[in-house]
PDB file of C-alpha atoms and ligand atoms in Angstrom:
ATOM      1  CA  MET A 110      17.557  17.853  44.479  1.00 96.00           C
ATOM      2  CA  LYS A 111      17.540  16.485  47.976  1.00 97.00           C
ATOM      3  CA  VAL A 112      20.752  16.254  49.982  1.00 98.00           C
ATOM      4  CA  THR A 113      21.019  14.228  53.181  1.00 98.00           C
ATOM      5  CA  ILE A 114      24.085  14.398  55.374  1.00 98.00           C
ATOM      6  CA  VAL A 115      24.881  10.777  56.192  1.00 98.00           C
ATOM      7  CA  GLY A 116      28.105  11.579  58.022  1.00 98.00           C
ATOM      8  CA  CYS A 117      30.049  14.744  58.729  1.00 98.00           C
ATOM      9  CA  TRP A 118      33.036  13.975  60.967  1.00 98.00           C
ATOM     10  CA  GLY A 119      36.657  14.429  59.978  1.00 98.00           C
ATOM     11  CA  GLY A 120      39.141  11.637  60.607  1.00 98.00           C
ATOM     12  CA  PHE A 121      36.965   9.194  62.519  1.00 98.00           C
ATOM     13  CA  PRO A 122      33.274   8.989  63.379  1.00 98.00           C
ATOM     14  CA  ARG A 123      31.881  10.273  66.631  1.00 97.00           C
ATOM     15  CA  LYS A 124      30.000   7.611  68.627  1.00 97.00           C
ATOM     16  CA  LEU A 125      27.101   6.152  66.577  1.00 97.00           C
ATOM     17  CA  GLU A 126      27.812   8.525  63.688  1.00 98.00           C
ATOM     18  CA  ALA A 127      29.892   8.556  60.510  1.00 98.00           C
ATOM     19  CA  THR A 128      32.650  10.373  58.658  1.00 98.00           C
ATOM     20  CA  SER A 129      32.098  11.820  55.164  1.00 98.00           C
ATOM     21  CA  GLY A 130      29.005  10.673  53.315  1.00 98.00           C
ATOM     22  CA  TYR A 131      26.320  12.652  51.466  1.00 98.00           C
ATOM     23  CA  LEU A 132      23.243  11.199  49.793  1.00 98.00           C
ATOM     24  CA  LEU A 133      22.037  13.142  46.752  1.00 98.00           C
ATOM     25  CA  GLN A 134      18.630  12.229  45.366  1.00 98.00           C
ATOM     26  CA  GLU A 135      16.730  13.343  42.298  1.00 97.00           C
ATOM     27  CA  ASP A 136      14.145  11.639  40.061  1.00 96.00           C
ATOM     28  CA  GLY A 137      14.428   8.448  42.119  1.00 97.00           C
ATOM     29  CA  PHE A 138      18.192   8.256  41.575  1.00 98.00           C
ATOM     30  CA  ASN A 139      20.366   7.747  44.669  1.00 98.00           C
ATOM     31  CA  LEU A 140      23.962   8.936  44.517  1.00 98.00           C
ATOM     32  CA  LEU A 141      26.309   8.582  47.481  1.00 99.00           C
ATOM     33  CA  VAL A 142      29.165  11.084  47.579  1.00 99.00           C
ATOM     34  CA  ASP A 143      32.038   9.625  49.634  1.00 99.00           C
ATOM     35  CA  CYS A 144      31.678   6.530  51.789  1.00 98.00           C
ATOM     36  CA  GLY A 145      33.572   6.983  55.022  1.00 98.00           C
ATOM     37  CA  SER A 146      33.616   5.083  58.279  1.00 98.00           C
ATOM     38  CA  GLY A 147      30.103   4.419  59.597  1.00 98.00           C
ATOM     39  CA  VAL A 148      28.402   5.580  56.401  1.00 98.00           C
ATOM     40  CA  LEU A 149      26.952   2.197  55.427  1.00 98.00           C
ATOM     41  CA  SER A 150      25.179   1.855  58.769  1.00 98.00           C
ATOM     42  CA  GLN A 151      23.886   5.432  58.759  1.00 98.00           C
ATOM     43  CA  LEU A 152      22.841   5.277  55.092  1.00 98.00           C
ATOM     44  CA  GLN A 153      20.274   2.598  55.908  1.00 98.00           C
ATOM     45  CA  ALA A 154      18.367   5.153  57.968  1.00 98.00           C
ATOM     46  CA  TYR A 155      17.456   6.772  54.619  1.00 98.00           C
ATOM     47  CA  ILE A 156      17.548   4.143  51.867  1.00 98.00           C
ATOM     48  CA  ASP A 157      18.095   0.403  51.481  1.00 97.00           C
ATOM     49  CA  VAL A 158      21.499  -0.729  50.269  1.00 97.00           C
ATOM     50  CA  GLU A 159      19.753  -2.263  47.244  1.00 97.00           C
ATOM     51  CA  ASP A 160      18.476   1.153  46.188  1.00 98.00           C
ATOM     52  CA  LEU A 161      21.836   2.833  45.837  1.00 98.00           C
ATOM     53  CA  ASP A 162      22.477   3.649  42.156  1.00 98.00           C
ATOM     54  CA  ALA A 163      26.031   5.024  42.193  1.00 98.00           C
ATOM     55  CA  VAL A 164      28.865   6.143  44.449  1.00 99.00           C
ATOM     56  CA  ILE A 165      31.473   8.809  43.747  1.00 99.00           C
ATOM     57  CA  LEU A 166      34.660   9.347  45.755  1.00 98.00           C
ATOM     58  CA  SER A 167      36.670  12.540  46.177  1.00 98.00           C
ATOM     59  CA  HIS A 168      39.870  10.780  47.299  1.00 98.00           C
ATOM     60  CA  TYR A 169      41.119   7.666  49.010  1.00 98.00           C
ATOM     61  CA  HIS A 170      41.659   8.676  52.622  1.00 98.00           C
ATOM     62  CA  HIS A 171      40.061   6.334  55.177  1.00 98.00           C
ATOM     63  CA  ASP A 172      37.477   8.838  56.346  1.00 98.00           C
ATOM     64  CA  HIS A 173      36.088   9.014  52.785  1.00 98.00           C
ATOM     65  CA  ILE A 174      36.301   5.363  51.682  1.00 98.00           C
ATOM     66  CA  ALA A 175      36.389   3.121  54.780  1.00 98.00           C
ATOM     67  CA  ASP A 176      32.946   1.624  54.153  1.00 98.00           C
ATOM     68  CA  ILE A 177      33.507   0.693  50.505  1.00 98.00           C
ATOM     69  CA  GLY A 178      34.457  -2.860  51.602  1.00 98.00           C
ATOM     70  CA  PRO A 179      31.341  -3.295  53.775  1.00 98.00           C
ATOM     71  CA  LEU A 180      29.244  -1.831  50.931  1.00 98.00           C
ATOM     72  CA  GLN A 181      30.656  -4.461  48.558  1.00 98.00           C
ATOM     73  CA  PHE A 182      29.822  -7.219  51.047  1.00 98.00           C
ATOM     74  CA  ALA A 183      26.342  -5.765  51.500  1.00 98.00           C
ATOM     75  CA  ARG A 184      25.667  -5.877  47.761  1.00 98.00           C
ATOM     76  CA  LEU A 185      26.972  -9.480  47.680  1.00 97.00           C
ATOM     77  CA  VAL A 186      24.819 -10.598  50.623  1.00 97.00           C
ATOM     78  CA  LYS A 187      21.710  -8.846  49.282  1.00 97.00           C
ATOM     79  CA  SER A 188      22.262 -10.377  45.843  1.00 95.00           C
ATOM     80  CA  HIS A 189      22.527 -13.862  47.342  1.00 95.00           C
ATOM     81  CA  THR A 190      19.551 -13.477  49.642  1.00 95.00           C
ATOM     82  CA  GLY A 191      17.235 -11.495  47.392  1.00 90.00           C
ATOM     83  CA  SER A 192      17.085 -10.685  43.730  1.00 87.00           C
ATOM     84  CA  LYS A 193      20.364 -10.225  41.866  1.00 90.00           C
ATOM     85  CA  LEU A 194      21.429  -6.601  42.004  1.00 95.00           C
ATOM     86  CA  PRO A 195      22.964  -4.687  39.114  1.00 97.00           C
ATOM     87  CA  GLU A 196      26.669  -3.960  39.367  1.00 98.00           C
ATOM     88  CA  LEU A 197      27.057  -0.786  41.445  1.00 98.00           C
ATOM     89  CA  PRO A 198      29.320   1.797  39.785  1.00 98.00           C
ATOM     90  CA  ILE A 199      31.827   3.454  42.120  1.00 98.00           C
ATOM     91  CA  TYR A 200      33.394   6.480  40.477  1.00 99.00           C
ATOM     92  CA  GLY A 201      36.904   7.458  41.465  1.00 98.00           C
ATOM     93  CA  HIS A 202      40.006   9.024  39.996  1.00 98.00           C
ATOM     94  CA  ARG A 203      42.871   6.844  38.873  1.00 98.00           C
ATOM     95  CA  PHE A 204      45.833   8.681  40.366  1.00 98.00           C
ATOM     96  CA  ASN A 205      46.113   6.047  43.096  1.00 97.00           C
ATOM     97  CA  GLU A 206      45.860   2.943  40.942  1.00 96.00           C
ATOM     98  CA  GLY A 207      45.850   0.378  43.756  1.00 97.00           C
ATOM     99  CA  GLU A 208      42.993   2.140  45.493  1.00 98.00           C
ATOM    100  CA  PHE A 209      41.061   2.440  42.231  1.00 98.00           C
ATOM    101  CA  GLN A 210      41.441  -1.288  41.540  1.00 98.00           C
ATOM    102  CA  ARG A 211      39.795  -2.103  44.859  1.00 98.00           C
ATOM    103  CA  LEU A 212      36.570  -0.387  43.767  1.00 98.00           C
ATOM    104  CA  SER A 213      35.704  -3.381  41.578  1.00 98.00           C
ATOM    105  CA  TYR A 214      34.501  -6.476  43.373  1.00 98.00           C
ATOM    106  CA  LYS A 215      33.319  -9.710  41.759  1.00 97.00           C
ATOM    107  CA  GLY A 216      30.601  -8.167  39.650  1.00 97.00           C
ATOM    108  CA  PHE A 217      28.887  -6.578  42.641  1.00 98.00           C
ATOM    109  CA  THR A 218      30.633  -3.227  42.309  1.00 98.00           C
ATOM    110  CA  VAL A 219      32.727  -1.803  39.488  1.00 98.00           C
ATOM    111  CA  GLY A 220      35.278   1.000  39.547  1.00 98.00           C
ATOM    112  CA  GLU A 221      34.478   3.714  37.015  1.00 98.00           C
ATOM    113  CA  GLU A 222      37.254   6.186  36.296  1.00 98.00           C
ATOM    114  CA  TYR A 223      36.558   9.875  36.179  1.00 98.00           C
ATOM    115  CA  ASN A 224      38.997  12.155  34.445  1.00 98.00           C
ATOM    116  CA  PRO A 225      38.789  15.347  36.494  1.00 98.00           C
ATOM    117  CA  ALA A 226      39.325  17.440  33.362  1.00 98.00           C
ATOM    118  CA  VAL A 227      36.067  16.168  31.891  1.00 98.00           C
ATOM    119  CA  PRO A 228      32.587  16.667  33.383  1.00 98.00           C
ATOM    120  CA  ILE A 229      30.553  13.486  33.689  1.00 98.00           C
ATOM    121  CA  THR A 230      26.895  12.623  33.927  1.00 98.00           C
ATOM    122  CA  ILE A 231      25.688  10.185  36.583  1.00 98.00           C
ATOM    123  CA  GLY A 232      21.943   9.627  36.483  1.00 98.00           C
ATOM    124  CA  PRO A 233      20.317  13.076  36.597  1.00 98.00           C
ATOM    125  CA  PHE A 234      23.499  14.782  37.834  1.00 98.00           C
ATOM    126  CA  LYS A 235      26.155  16.588  35.833  1.00 98.00           C
ATOM    127  CA  ILE A 236      29.400  16.622  37.809  1.00 98.00           C
ATOM    128  CA  SER A 237      32.548  18.647  37.234  1.00 98.00           C
ATOM    129  CA  PHE A 238      35.762  18.596  39.244  1.00 98.00           C
ATOM    130  CA  LEU A 239      38.476  20.817  40.655  1.00 98.00           C
ATOM    131  CA  GLN A 240      41.656  19.559  42.277  1.00 98.00           C
ATOM    132  CA  THR A 241      41.928  20.566  45.912  1.00 98.00           C
ATOM    133  CA  ARG A 242      44.960  21.255  48.078  1.00 98.00           C
ATOM    134  CA  HIS A 243      45.400  18.100  50.095  1.00 98.00           C
ATOM    135  CA  PRO A 244      48.283  15.661  50.721  1.00 97.00           C
ATOM    136  CA  VAL A 245      46.826  13.189  48.180  1.00 98.00           C
ATOM    137  CA  PRO A 246      45.006  13.736  44.852  1.00 98.00           C
ATOM    138  CA  CYS A 247      41.535  14.945  45.825  1.00 98.00           C
ATOM    139  CA  TYR A 248      38.712  16.548  43.858  1.00 98.00           C
ATOM    140  CA  ALA A 249      35.995  18.990  44.784  1.00 98.00           C
ATOM    141  CA  MET A 250      32.742  18.472  42.899  1.00 98.00           C
ATOM    142  CA  ARG A 251      30.179  20.760  41.357  1.00 98.00           C
ATOM    143  CA  ILE A 252      26.976  18.745  41.076  1.00 98.00           C
ATOM    144  CA  GLU A 253      24.195  20.149  38.937  1.00 98.00           C
ATOM    145  CA  GLY A 254      20.687  18.762  39.013  1.00 97.00           C
ATOM    146  CA  GLN A 255      17.613  19.966  37.169  1.00 94.00           C
ATOM    147  CA  ASN A 256      16.898  22.933  39.417  1.00 93.00           C
ATOM    148  CA  HIS A 257      19.774  23.192  41.855  1.00 97.00           C
ATOM    149  CA  THR A 258      23.532  23.153  42.050  1.00 98.00           C
ATOM    150  CA  VAL A 259      25.412  21.733  45.014  1.00 98.00           C
ATOM    151  CA  VAL A 260      29.158  22.166  45.440  1.00 98.00           C
ATOM    152  CA  TYR A 261      31.263  19.965  47.686  1.00 98.00           C
ATOM    153  CA  SER A 262      34.748  21.001  48.724  1.00 98.00           C
ATOM    154  CA  ALA A 263      35.958  17.521  49.689  1.00 98.00           C
ATOM    155  CA  ASP A 264      39.184  17.901  51.720  1.00 98.00           C
ATOM    156  CA  THR A 265      41.276  20.948  51.026  1.00 98.00           C
ATOM    157  CA  SER A 266      43.079  23.959  52.306  1.00 98.00           C
ATOM    158  CA  TYR A 267      42.007  27.408  51.149  1.00 98.00           C
ATOM    159  CA  GLN A 268      42.482  28.314  47.487  1.00 98.00           C
ATOM    160  CA  GLU A 269      41.043  31.129  45.396  1.00 98.00           C
ATOM    161  CA  GLU A 270      40.361  28.706  42.539  1.00 98.00           C
ATOM    162  CA  PHE A 271      37.186  27.832  44.419  1.00 98.00           C
ATOM    163  CA  PHE A 272      35.694  31.288  43.826  1.00 98.00           C
ATOM    164  CA  ASP A 273      34.711  30.453  40.243  1.00 98.00           C
ATOM    165  CA  PHE A 274      34.188  26.757  40.821  1.00 98.00           C
ATOM    166  CA  PHE A 275      31.638  27.314  43.587  1.00 98.00           C
ATOM    167  CA  ARG A 276      30.140  30.399  41.909  1.00 98.00           C
ATOM    168  CA  GLY A 277      26.435  30.933  42.570  1.00 98.00           C
ATOM    169  CA  ALA A 278      25.708  27.438  43.881  1.00 98.00           C
ATOM    170  CA  ASP A 279      22.575  26.877  45.944  1.00 97.00           C
ATOM    171  CA  LEU A 280      24.444  24.893  48.573  1.00 98.00           C
ATOM    172  CA  LEU A 281      28.116  24.724  49.523  1.00 98.00           C
ATOM    173  CA  LEU A 282      29.174  21.690  51.543  1.00 98.00           C
ATOM    174  CA  MET A 283      32.442  23.114  52.818  1.00 98.00           C
ATOM    175  CA  GLU A 284      34.925  21.351  54.968  1.00 98.00           C
ATOM    176  CA  SER A 285      35.777  23.298  58.106  1.00 98.00           C
ATOM    177  CA  ASN A 286      38.123  21.029  59.951  1.00 98.00           C
ATOM    178  CA  LEU A 287      39.812  23.903  61.743  1.00 98.00           C
ATOM    179  CA  TYR A 288      39.016  27.058  63.692  1.00 98.00           C
ATOM    180  CA  LYS A 289      39.812  30.618  62.737  1.00 98.00           C
ATOM    181  CA  GLY A 290      43.508  31.418  63.035  1.00 97.00           C
ATOM    182  CA  MET A 291      44.754  27.847  62.704  1.00 98.00           C
ATOM    183  CA  ASP A 292      47.133  26.838  59.917  1.00 96.00           C
ATOM    184  CA  GLY A 293      45.190  24.860  57.330  1.00 96.00           C
ATOM    185  CA  ALA A 294      47.665  25.130  54.467  1.00 95.00           C
ATOM    186  CA  SER A 295      50.224  22.832  56.101  1.00 95.00           C
ATOM    187  CA  ILE A 296      47.780  19.938  56.565  1.00 96.00           C
ATOM    188  CA  GLY A 297      45.358  20.428  53.684  1.00 98.00           C
ATOM    189  CA  HIS A 298      42.296  21.587  55.581  1.00 98.00           C
ATOM    190  CA  THR A 299      40.206  24.754  55.837  1.00 98.00           C
ATOM    191  CA  THR A 300      39.339  27.012  58.763  1.00 98.00           C
ATOM    192  CA  SER A 301      35.871  28.294  59.578  1.00 98.00           C
ATOM    193  CA  GLU A 302      36.900  31.821  58.651  1.00 98.00           C
ATOM    194  CA  GLU A 303      38.226  30.676  55.269  1.00 98.00           C
ATOM    195  CA  ALA A 304      34.999  28.743  54.676  1.00 98.00           C
ATOM    196  CA  GLY A 305      33.104  31.988  55.226  1.00 98.00           C
ATOM    197  CA  ILE A 306      35.351  33.862  52.807  1.00 98.00           C
ATOM    198  CA  LEU A 307      34.901  31.175  50.139  1.00 98.00           C
ATOM    199  CA  ALA A 308      31.107  31.284  50.549  1.00 98.00           C
ATOM    200  CA  LYS A 309      31.115  35.066  50.268  1.00 98.00           C
ATOM    201  CA  GLU A 310      33.477  35.339  47.310  1.00 98.00           C
ATOM    202  CA  SER A 311      31.640  32.657  45.341  1.00 98.00           C
ATOM    203  CA  ASN A 312      28.240  34.078  46.243  1.00 98.00           C
ATOM    204  CA  VAL A 313      26.599  30.794  47.203  1.00 98.00           C
ATOM    205  CA  ARG A 314      23.120  30.764  48.747  1.00 97.00           C
ATOM    206  CA  GLN A 315      23.858  28.634  51.785  1.00 97.00           C
ATOM    207  CA  LEU A 316      26.970  27.400  53.541  1.00 98.00           C
ATOM    208  CA  VAL A 317      27.094  24.113  55.436  1.00 98.00           C
ATOM    209  CA  LEU A 318      30.223  23.514  57.506  1.00 98.00           C
ATOM    210  CA  THR A 319      31.231  19.867  57.499  1.00 98.00           C
ATOM    211  CA  HIS A 320      34.175  17.452  57.974  1.00 98.00           C
ATOM    212  CA  LEU A 321      33.973  18.612  61.562  1.00 98.00           C
ATOM    213  CA  PRO A 322      36.783  18.596  64.105  1.00 98.00           C
ATOM    214  CA  HIS A 323      36.702  16.561  67.330  1.00 98.00           C
ATOM    215  CA  PHE A 324      37.820  19.452  69.496  1.00 98.00           C
ATOM    216  CA  GLY A 325      36.654  22.885  70.520  1.00 98.00           C
ATOM    217  CA  ASP A 326      33.158  24.374  70.488  1.00 98.00           C
ATOM    218  CA  LEU A 327      31.576  23.607  67.114  1.00 98.00           C
ATOM    219  CA  ASP A 328      29.172  26.541  67.390  1.00 98.00           C
ATOM    220  CA  GLN A 329      32.243  28.738  67.255  1.00 98.00           C
ATOM    221  CA  LEU A 330      32.879  27.482  63.707  1.00 98.00           C
ATOM    222  CA  VAL A 331      29.526  28.901  62.679  1.00 98.00           C
ATOM    223  CA  LYS A 332      30.147  32.248  64.375  1.00 98.00           C
ATOM    224  CA  GLU A 333      33.544  32.583  62.711  1.00 98.00           C
ATOM    225  CA  ALA A 334      32.158  31.783  59.261  1.00 98.00           C
ATOM    226  CA  GLU A 335      29.296  34.232  59.805  1.00 98.00           C
ATOM    227  CA  GLU A 336      31.815  37.013  60.358  1.00 98.00           C
ATOM    228  CA  LYS A 337      32.668  36.707  56.651  1.00 98.00           C
ATOM    229  CA  PHE A 338      29.500  35.395  54.998  1.00 98.00           C
ATOM    230  CA  ASP A 339      26.131  37.142  55.240  1.00 98.00           C
ATOM    231  CA  GLY A 340      24.046  34.179  54.048  1.00 97.00           C
ATOM    232  CA  PRO A 341      22.833  31.282  56.180  1.00 97.00           C
ATOM    233  CA  VAL A 342      25.541  29.152  57.799  1.00 98.00           C
ATOM    234  CA  THR A 343      24.629  25.691  59.059  1.00 97.00           C
ATOM    235  CA  LEU A 344      26.659  23.235  61.083  1.00 98.00           C
ATOM    236  CA  ALA A 345      26.506  19.814  59.434  1.00 98.00           C
ATOM    237  CA  LYS A 346      24.616  17.213  61.394  1.00 98.00           C
ATOM    238  CA  SER A 347      23.898  13.551  60.804  1.00 97.00           C
ATOM    239  CA  GLY A 348      20.468  13.372  59.168  1.00 97.00           C
ATOM    240  CA  TYR A 349      20.335  17.007  58.102  1.00 97.00           C
ATOM    241  CA  VAL A 350      18.227  17.305  54.947  1.00 97.00           C
ATOM    242  CA  TRP A 351      18.406  20.078  52.368  1.00 97.00           C
ATOM    243  CA  ASP A 352      15.703  20.070  49.737  1.00 91.00           C
ATOM    244  CA  GLY A 353      16.586  23.067  47.668  1.00 84.00           C
ATOM    245  CA  GLU A 354      15.168  25.688  49.967  1.00 71.00           C
ATOM    246  CA  LYS A 355      17.202  28.027  52.088  1.00 57.00           C
ATOM    247  CA  ILE A 356      16.912  27.129  55.772  1.00 53.00           C
TER     248      ILE A 356
HETATM  249 ZN1   ZN B 182      41.526  13.572  53.269  1.00 67.47          ZN
END
């Protein structure tokens, strides 16, 4: 499995970058996990819009879905100016019905419901879910490919339920929107220190800190996570590629 970080900022994109978006590739299948602000532009650095096979969304906050509309227009424009594209499935939960309805667009994209209690298969990936602690319904994902397992926290504050859910994964994409000592529980986000604890307790191979804050010294996030987790800790970066090997 190959993972490319398309965007990694929390809330809004830093100049010329993007908020949440992760491209997962295996056996020629291209899955986009979350589609935040700036993701559609950045995505085209790696694949053509026509080559996207599926999208899956953790929740419906702007910084995870803002580019769904532009993606729908892109599929429309490409279909009218090139060969007709297949309907692009966009997987989302149905606990915000109005948001879910907007995933379907004129035969160019179609909303596909996932029931978080039931694992699903999308292309070569088997995906299971765990509800996070966030102000709106939001789901972490455990994504298993042929040889590797990637876990994605989505947006959440700290919870011990992640210990088993993340257990033994090759890569943990963990939000770290806050620094050590800050109060994540009240706003539904995780600190760097908590990210380190989660990586340690679930015994993952590598921790990537993402959903980054727009304040402070980001290298400090890494140092604080490393105080808890002995494995490699990486700060997410636009264009960072993970191909199954430890960095
Ligand atoms: Zn959110």
